[in-house]
mmCIF file of C-alpha atoms in Angstrom:
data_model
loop_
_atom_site.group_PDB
_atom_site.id
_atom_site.type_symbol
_atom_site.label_atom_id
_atom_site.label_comp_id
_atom_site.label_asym_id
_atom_site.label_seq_id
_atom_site.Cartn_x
_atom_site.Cartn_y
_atom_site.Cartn_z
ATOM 1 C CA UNK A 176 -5.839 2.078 10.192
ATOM 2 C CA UNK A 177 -2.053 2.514 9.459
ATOM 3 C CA UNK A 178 -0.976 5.569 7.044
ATOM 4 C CA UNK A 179 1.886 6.303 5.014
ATOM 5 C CA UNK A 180 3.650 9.822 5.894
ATOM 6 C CA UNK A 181 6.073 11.555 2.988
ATOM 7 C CA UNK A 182 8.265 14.040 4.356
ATOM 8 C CA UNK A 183 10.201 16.298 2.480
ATOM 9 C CA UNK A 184 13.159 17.883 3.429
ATOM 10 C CA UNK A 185 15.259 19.861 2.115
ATOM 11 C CA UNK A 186 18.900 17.673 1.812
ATOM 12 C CA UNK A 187 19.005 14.538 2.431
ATOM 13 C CA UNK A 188 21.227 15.034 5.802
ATOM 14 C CA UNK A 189 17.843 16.793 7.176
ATOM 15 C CA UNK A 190 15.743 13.365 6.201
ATOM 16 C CA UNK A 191 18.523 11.417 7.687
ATOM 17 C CA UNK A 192 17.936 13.453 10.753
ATOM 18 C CA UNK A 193 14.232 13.008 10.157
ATOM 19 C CA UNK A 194 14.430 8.974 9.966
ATOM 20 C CA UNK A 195 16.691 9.300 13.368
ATOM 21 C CA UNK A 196 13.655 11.495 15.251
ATOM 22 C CA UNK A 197 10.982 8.967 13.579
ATOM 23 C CA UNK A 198 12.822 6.359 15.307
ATOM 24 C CA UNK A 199 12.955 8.012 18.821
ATOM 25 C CA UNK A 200 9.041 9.090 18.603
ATOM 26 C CA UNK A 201 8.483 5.371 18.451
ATOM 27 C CA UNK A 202 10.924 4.475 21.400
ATOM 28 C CA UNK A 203 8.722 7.482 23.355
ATOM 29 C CA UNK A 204 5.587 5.292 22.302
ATOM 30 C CA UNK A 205 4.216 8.224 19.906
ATOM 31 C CA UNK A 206 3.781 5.802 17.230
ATOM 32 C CA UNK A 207 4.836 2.351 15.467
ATOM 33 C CA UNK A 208 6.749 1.703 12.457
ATOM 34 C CA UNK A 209 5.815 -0.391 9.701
ATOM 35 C CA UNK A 210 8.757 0.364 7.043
ATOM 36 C CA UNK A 211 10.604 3.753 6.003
ATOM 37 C CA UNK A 212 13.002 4.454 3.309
ATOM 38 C CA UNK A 213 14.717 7.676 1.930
ATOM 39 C CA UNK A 214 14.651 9.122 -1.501
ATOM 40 C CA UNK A 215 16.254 11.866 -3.111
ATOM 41 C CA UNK A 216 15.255 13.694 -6.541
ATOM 42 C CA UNK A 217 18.749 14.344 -8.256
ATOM 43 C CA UNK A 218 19.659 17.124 -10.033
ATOM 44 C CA UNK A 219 18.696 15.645 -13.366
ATOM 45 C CA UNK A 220 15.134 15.117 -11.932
ATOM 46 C CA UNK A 221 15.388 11.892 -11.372
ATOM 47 C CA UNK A 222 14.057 10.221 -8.159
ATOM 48 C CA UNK A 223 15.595 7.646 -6.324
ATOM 49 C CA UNK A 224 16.459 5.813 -3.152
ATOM 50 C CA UNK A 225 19.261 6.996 -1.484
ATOM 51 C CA UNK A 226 19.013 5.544 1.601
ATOM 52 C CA UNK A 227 17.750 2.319 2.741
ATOM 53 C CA UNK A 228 16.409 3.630 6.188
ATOM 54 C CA UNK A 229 15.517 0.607 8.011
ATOM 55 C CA UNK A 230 15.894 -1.693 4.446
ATOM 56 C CA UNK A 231 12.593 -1.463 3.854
ATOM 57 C CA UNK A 232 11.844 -4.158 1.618
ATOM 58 C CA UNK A 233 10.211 -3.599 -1.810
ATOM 59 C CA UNK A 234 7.968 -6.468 -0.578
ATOM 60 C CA UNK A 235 6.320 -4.389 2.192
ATOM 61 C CA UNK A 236 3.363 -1.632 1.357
ATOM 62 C CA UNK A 237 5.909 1.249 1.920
ATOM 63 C CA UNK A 238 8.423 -0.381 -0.341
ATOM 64 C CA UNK A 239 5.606 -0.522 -2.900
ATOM 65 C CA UNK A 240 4.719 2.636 -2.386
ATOM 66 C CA UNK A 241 8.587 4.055 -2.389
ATOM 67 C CA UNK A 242 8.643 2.428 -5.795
ATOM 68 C CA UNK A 243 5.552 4.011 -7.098
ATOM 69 C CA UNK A 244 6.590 6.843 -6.001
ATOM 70 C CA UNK A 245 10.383 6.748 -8.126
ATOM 71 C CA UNK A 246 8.380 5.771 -11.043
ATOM 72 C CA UNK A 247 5.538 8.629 -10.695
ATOM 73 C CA UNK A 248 7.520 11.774 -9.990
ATOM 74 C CA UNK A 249 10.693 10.484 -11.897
ATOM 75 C CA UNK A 250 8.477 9.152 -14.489
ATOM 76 C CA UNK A 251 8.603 9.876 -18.396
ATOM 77 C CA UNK A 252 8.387 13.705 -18.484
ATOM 78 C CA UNK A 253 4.136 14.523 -20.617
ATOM 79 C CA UNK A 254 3.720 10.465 -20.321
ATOM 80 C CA UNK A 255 6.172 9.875 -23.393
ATOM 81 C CA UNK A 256 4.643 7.118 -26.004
ATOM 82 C CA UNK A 257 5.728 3.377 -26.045
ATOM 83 C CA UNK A 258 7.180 1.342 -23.260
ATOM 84 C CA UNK A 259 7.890 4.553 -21.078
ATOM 85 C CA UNK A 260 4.367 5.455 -21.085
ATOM 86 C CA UNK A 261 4.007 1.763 -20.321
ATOM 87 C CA UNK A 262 5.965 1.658 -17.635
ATOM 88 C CA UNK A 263 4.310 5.402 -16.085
ATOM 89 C CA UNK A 264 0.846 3.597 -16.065
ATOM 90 C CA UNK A 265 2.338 0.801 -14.433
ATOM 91 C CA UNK A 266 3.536 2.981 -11.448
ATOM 92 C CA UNK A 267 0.120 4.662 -11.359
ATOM 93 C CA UNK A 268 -1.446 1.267 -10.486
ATOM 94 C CA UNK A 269 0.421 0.557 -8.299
ATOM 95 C CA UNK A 270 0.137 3.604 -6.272
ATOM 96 C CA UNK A 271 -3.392 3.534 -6.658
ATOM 97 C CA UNK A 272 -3.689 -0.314 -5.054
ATOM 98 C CA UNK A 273 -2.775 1.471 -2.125
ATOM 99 C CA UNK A 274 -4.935 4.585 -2.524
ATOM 100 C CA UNK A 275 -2.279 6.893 -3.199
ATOM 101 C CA UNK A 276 -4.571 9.543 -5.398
ATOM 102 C CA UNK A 277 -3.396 12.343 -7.815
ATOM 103 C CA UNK A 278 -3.738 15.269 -4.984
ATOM 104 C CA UNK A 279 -1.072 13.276 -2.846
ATOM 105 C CA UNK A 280 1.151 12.374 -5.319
ATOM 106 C CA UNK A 281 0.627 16.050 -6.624
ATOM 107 C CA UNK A 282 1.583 17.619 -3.455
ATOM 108 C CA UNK A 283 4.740 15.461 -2.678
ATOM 109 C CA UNK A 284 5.915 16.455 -6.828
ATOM 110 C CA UNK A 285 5.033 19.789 -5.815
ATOM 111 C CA UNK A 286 7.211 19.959 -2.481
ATOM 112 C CA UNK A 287 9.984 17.864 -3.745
ATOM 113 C CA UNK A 288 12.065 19.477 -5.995
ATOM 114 C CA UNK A 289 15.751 18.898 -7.351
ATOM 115 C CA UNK A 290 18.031 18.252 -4.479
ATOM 116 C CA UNK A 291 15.609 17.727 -1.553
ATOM 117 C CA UNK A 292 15.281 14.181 0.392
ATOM 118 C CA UNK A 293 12.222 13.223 1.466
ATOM 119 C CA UNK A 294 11.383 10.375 4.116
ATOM 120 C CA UNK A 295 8.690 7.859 3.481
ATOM 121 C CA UNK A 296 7.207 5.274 6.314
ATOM 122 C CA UNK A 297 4.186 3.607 6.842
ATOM 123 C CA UNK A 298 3.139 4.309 10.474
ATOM 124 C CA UNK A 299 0.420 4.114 13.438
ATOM 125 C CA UNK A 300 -0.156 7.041 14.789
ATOM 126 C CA UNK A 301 -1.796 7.888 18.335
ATOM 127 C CA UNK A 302 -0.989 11.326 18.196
ATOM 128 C CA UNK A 303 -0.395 13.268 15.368
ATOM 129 C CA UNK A 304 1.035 16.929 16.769
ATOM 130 C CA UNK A 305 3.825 14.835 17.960
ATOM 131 C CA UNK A 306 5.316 14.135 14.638
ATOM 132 C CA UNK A 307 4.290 17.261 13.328
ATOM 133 C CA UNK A 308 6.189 19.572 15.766
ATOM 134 C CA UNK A 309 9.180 17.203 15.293
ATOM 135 C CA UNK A 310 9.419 17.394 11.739
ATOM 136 C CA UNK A 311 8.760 20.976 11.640
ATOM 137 C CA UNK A 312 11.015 21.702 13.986
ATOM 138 C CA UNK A 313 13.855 19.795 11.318
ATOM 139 C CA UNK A 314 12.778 21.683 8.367
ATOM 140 C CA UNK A 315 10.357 19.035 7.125
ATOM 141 C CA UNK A 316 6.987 19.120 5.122
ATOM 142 C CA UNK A 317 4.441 16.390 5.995
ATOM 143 C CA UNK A 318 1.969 14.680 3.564
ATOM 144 C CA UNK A 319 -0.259 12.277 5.080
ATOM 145 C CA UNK A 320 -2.484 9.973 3.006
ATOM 146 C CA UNK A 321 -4.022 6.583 4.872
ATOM 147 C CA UNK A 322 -3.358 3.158 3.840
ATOM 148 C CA UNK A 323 -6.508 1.417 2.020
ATOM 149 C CA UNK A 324 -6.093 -1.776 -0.201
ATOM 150 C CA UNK A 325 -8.076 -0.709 -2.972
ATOM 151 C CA UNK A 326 -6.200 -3.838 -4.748
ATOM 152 C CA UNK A 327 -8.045 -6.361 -2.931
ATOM 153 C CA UNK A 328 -11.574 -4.899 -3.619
ATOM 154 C CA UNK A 329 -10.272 -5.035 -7.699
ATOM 155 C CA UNK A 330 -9.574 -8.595 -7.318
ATOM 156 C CA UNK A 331 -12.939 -9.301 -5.708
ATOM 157 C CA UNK A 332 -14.824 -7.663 -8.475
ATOM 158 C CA UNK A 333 -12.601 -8.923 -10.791
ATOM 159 C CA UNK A 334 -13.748 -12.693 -9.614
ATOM 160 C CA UNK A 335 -17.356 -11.494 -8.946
ATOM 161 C CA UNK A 336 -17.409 -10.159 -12.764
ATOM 162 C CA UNK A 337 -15.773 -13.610 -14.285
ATOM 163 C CA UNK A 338 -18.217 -15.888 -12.123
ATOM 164 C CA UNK A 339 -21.392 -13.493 -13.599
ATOM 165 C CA UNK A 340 -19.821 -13.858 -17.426
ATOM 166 C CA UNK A 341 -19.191 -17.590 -16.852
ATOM 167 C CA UNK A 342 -22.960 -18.338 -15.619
ATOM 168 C CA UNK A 343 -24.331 -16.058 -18.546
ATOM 169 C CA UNK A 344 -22.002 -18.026 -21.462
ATOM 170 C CA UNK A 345 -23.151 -21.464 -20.200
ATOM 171 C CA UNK A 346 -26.878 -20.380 -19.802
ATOM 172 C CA UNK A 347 -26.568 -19.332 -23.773
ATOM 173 C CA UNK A 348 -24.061 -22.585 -24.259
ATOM 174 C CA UNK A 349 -27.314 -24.536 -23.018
ATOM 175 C CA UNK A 350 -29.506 -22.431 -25.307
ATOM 176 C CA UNK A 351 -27.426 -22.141 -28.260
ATOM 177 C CA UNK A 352 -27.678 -24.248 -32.055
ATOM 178 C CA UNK A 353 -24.795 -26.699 -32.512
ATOM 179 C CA UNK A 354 -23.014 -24.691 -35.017
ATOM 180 C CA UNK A 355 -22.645 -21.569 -32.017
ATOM 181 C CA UNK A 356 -21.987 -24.417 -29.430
ATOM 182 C CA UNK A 357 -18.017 -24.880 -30.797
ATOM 183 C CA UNK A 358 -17.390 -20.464 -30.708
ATOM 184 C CA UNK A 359 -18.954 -20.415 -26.966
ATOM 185 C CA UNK A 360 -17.090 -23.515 -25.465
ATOM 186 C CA UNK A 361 -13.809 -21.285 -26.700
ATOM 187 C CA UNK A 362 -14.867 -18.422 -24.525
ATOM 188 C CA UNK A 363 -16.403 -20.528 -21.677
ATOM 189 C CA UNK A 364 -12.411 -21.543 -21.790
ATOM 190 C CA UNK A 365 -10.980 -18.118 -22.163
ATOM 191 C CA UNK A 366 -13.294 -17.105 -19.531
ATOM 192 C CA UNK A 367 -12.455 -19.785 -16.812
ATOM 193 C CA UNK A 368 -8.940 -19.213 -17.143
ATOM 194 C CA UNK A 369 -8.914 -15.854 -16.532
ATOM 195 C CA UNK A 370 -11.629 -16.557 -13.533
ATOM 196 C CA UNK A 371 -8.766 -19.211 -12.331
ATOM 197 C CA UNK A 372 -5.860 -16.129 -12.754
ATOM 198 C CA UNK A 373 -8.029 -13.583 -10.695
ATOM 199 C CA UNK A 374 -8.550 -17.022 -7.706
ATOM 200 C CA UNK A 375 -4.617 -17.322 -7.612
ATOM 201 C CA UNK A 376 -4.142 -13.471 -7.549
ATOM 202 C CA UNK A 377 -6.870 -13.186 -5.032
ATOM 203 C CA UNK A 378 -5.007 -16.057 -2.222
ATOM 204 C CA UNK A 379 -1.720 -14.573 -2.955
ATOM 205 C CA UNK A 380 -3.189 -11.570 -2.108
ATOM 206 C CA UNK A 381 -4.692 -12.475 1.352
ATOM 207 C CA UNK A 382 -1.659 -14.204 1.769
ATOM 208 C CA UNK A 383 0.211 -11.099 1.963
ATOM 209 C CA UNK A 384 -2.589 -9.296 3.506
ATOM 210 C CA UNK A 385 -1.730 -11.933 6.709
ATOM 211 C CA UNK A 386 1.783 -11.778 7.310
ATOM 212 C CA UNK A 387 1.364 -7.874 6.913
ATOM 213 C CA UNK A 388 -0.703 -8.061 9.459
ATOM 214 C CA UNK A 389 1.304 -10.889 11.539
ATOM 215 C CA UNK A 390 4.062 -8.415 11.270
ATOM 216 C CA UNK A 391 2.319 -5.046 12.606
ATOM 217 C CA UNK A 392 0.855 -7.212 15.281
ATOM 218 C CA UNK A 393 4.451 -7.809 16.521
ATOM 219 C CA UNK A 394 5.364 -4.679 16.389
ATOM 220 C CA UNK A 395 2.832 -3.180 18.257
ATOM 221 C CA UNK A 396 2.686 -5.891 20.714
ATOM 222 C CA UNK A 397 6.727 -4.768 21.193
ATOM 223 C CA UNK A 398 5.636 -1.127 21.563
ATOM 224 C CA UNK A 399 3.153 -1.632 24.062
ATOM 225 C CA UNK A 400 6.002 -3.400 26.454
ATOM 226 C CA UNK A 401 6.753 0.343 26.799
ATOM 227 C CA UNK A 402 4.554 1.963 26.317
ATOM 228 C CA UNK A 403 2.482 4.195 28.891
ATOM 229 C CA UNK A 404 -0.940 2.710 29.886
ATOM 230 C CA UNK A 405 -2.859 5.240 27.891
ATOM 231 C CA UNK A 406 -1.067 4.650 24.586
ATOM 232 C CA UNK A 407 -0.960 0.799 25.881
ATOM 233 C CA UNK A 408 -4.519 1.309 25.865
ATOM 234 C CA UNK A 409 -4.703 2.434 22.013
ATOM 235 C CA UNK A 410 -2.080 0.115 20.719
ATOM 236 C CA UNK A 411 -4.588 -3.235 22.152
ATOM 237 C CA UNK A 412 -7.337 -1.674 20.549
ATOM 238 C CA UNK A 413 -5.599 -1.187 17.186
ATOM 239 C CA UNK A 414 -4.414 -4.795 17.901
ATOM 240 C CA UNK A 415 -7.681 -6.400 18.074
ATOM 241 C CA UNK A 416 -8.717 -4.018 15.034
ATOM 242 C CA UNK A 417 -6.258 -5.710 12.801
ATOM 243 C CA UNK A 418 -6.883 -9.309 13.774
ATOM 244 C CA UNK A 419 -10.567 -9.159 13.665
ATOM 245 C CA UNK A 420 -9.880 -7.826 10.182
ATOM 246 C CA UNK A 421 -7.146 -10.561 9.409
ATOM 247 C CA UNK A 422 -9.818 -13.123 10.810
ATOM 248 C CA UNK A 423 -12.309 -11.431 8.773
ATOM 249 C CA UNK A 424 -10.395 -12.096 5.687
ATOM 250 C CA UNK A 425 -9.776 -15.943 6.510
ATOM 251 C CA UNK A 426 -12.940 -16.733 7.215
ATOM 252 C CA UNK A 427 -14.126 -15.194 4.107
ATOM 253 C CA UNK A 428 -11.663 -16.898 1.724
ATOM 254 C CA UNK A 429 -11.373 -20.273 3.877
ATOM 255 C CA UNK A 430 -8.252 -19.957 5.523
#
């Protein structure tokens, strides 16, 4: 399993620094990146991205997470009423998709204050003391919180939920008098249509799930070119991990 590492630093030249030694712990076979990106809290408390380290695309799980991460600690200050508030929750969810709880996002608000820089990357790791020492060694704090898609288990329910409420409306739809039988075909159609929403989100989903995994495949397959037989060893073992799981997955949902 993959994890996403938050280092803070404290200026942004130090997380530029940081990014650079990332880098060469991956050409040294230490680990593989999946996506890292910069961002700074300003001196009006804002937080933003200062640095697209690698571009890391807002489409990838670390670009998610960068985002939820801008929103949450730069956030509406006591979760201000109205569309701010709105907006707050919004950034919550989508941290939590990816099983960022309150006690990481806690300790990253709590480490970076105005004016620091902090690195964020999604990463394999097959040692950790390796990136440790480094990042130490530049001033840096590491958080560590593993990647789980708490997302797709939501959607799952989500259909699992819709399918029970749909079976229980036409069992009474079968029971019911005539004059009930007009109310219950309007939620029997309320009901399918949001069972057809959760389907769509639920493919997309995978969908994304699979060229994720396409792409860390790649990448791994790239680092273990290089890479010395031992860590060869543990990067075709995380390799068969994730495409058991992506075969898993579209087996499950017929794809």
């Amino acid at each position: 399993m993959s994890n996403f590492i938050v280092v803070v630093f404290p200026t942004e030249k130090q997380a530029d620094e940081g990014r650079k030694a990332l880098k060469e712990l991956q050409e040294e076979g230490k680990l593989t990146i999946h996506g890292m990106a910069i961002i700074t809290k300003q001196t009006d408390g804002k937080v933003s991205m200062k640095d697209q380290a690698d571009k890391a695309p807002f489409g990838t799980a670390v670009g998610t997470v960068v985002g939820s991460l801008i929103g949450l600690l730069g956030g509406p200050v006591g979760l201000a009423a109205g569309a701010a508030a709105g907006a707050f929750l919004g950034y919550s969810v989508d941290a939590s998709n990816y099983g960022l709880g309150t006690e990481f996002v806690d300790e990253v608000s709590r480490n970076l204050t105005t004016g620091k820089s902090t690195l964020v990357a999604e990463v394999d790791e097959y040692w950790t003391v390796p990136l440790d020492l480094t990042m130490e060694a530049l001033g840096g704090i590491i958080v560590r919180q593993w990647r789980l898609d708490v997302e797709q288990d939501l959607i799952r329910n989500d259909i699992r939920a819709r399918n029970a409420e749909l079976s229980q409306l036409k069992a009474e739809y079968g029971q019911a008098e005539d004059e009930h039988k007009a109310r219950l075909e309007v939620r029997i159609k309320i009901v399918e249509a949001k069972l057809k929403a959760a389907v769509e989100r639920e493919k997309a989903k995978v969908e994304a799930l699979k060229q994720q995994a396409d792409a860390k495949i790649k990448a791994l397959q790239k680092q273990a070119t290089t890479a010395s037989p031992e860590t060869r060893t543990i990067i075709e073992q995380r390799v068969a991990e994730i495409q058991a799981e992506s075969e898993k997955l579209a087996k499950q949902h017929g794809t």
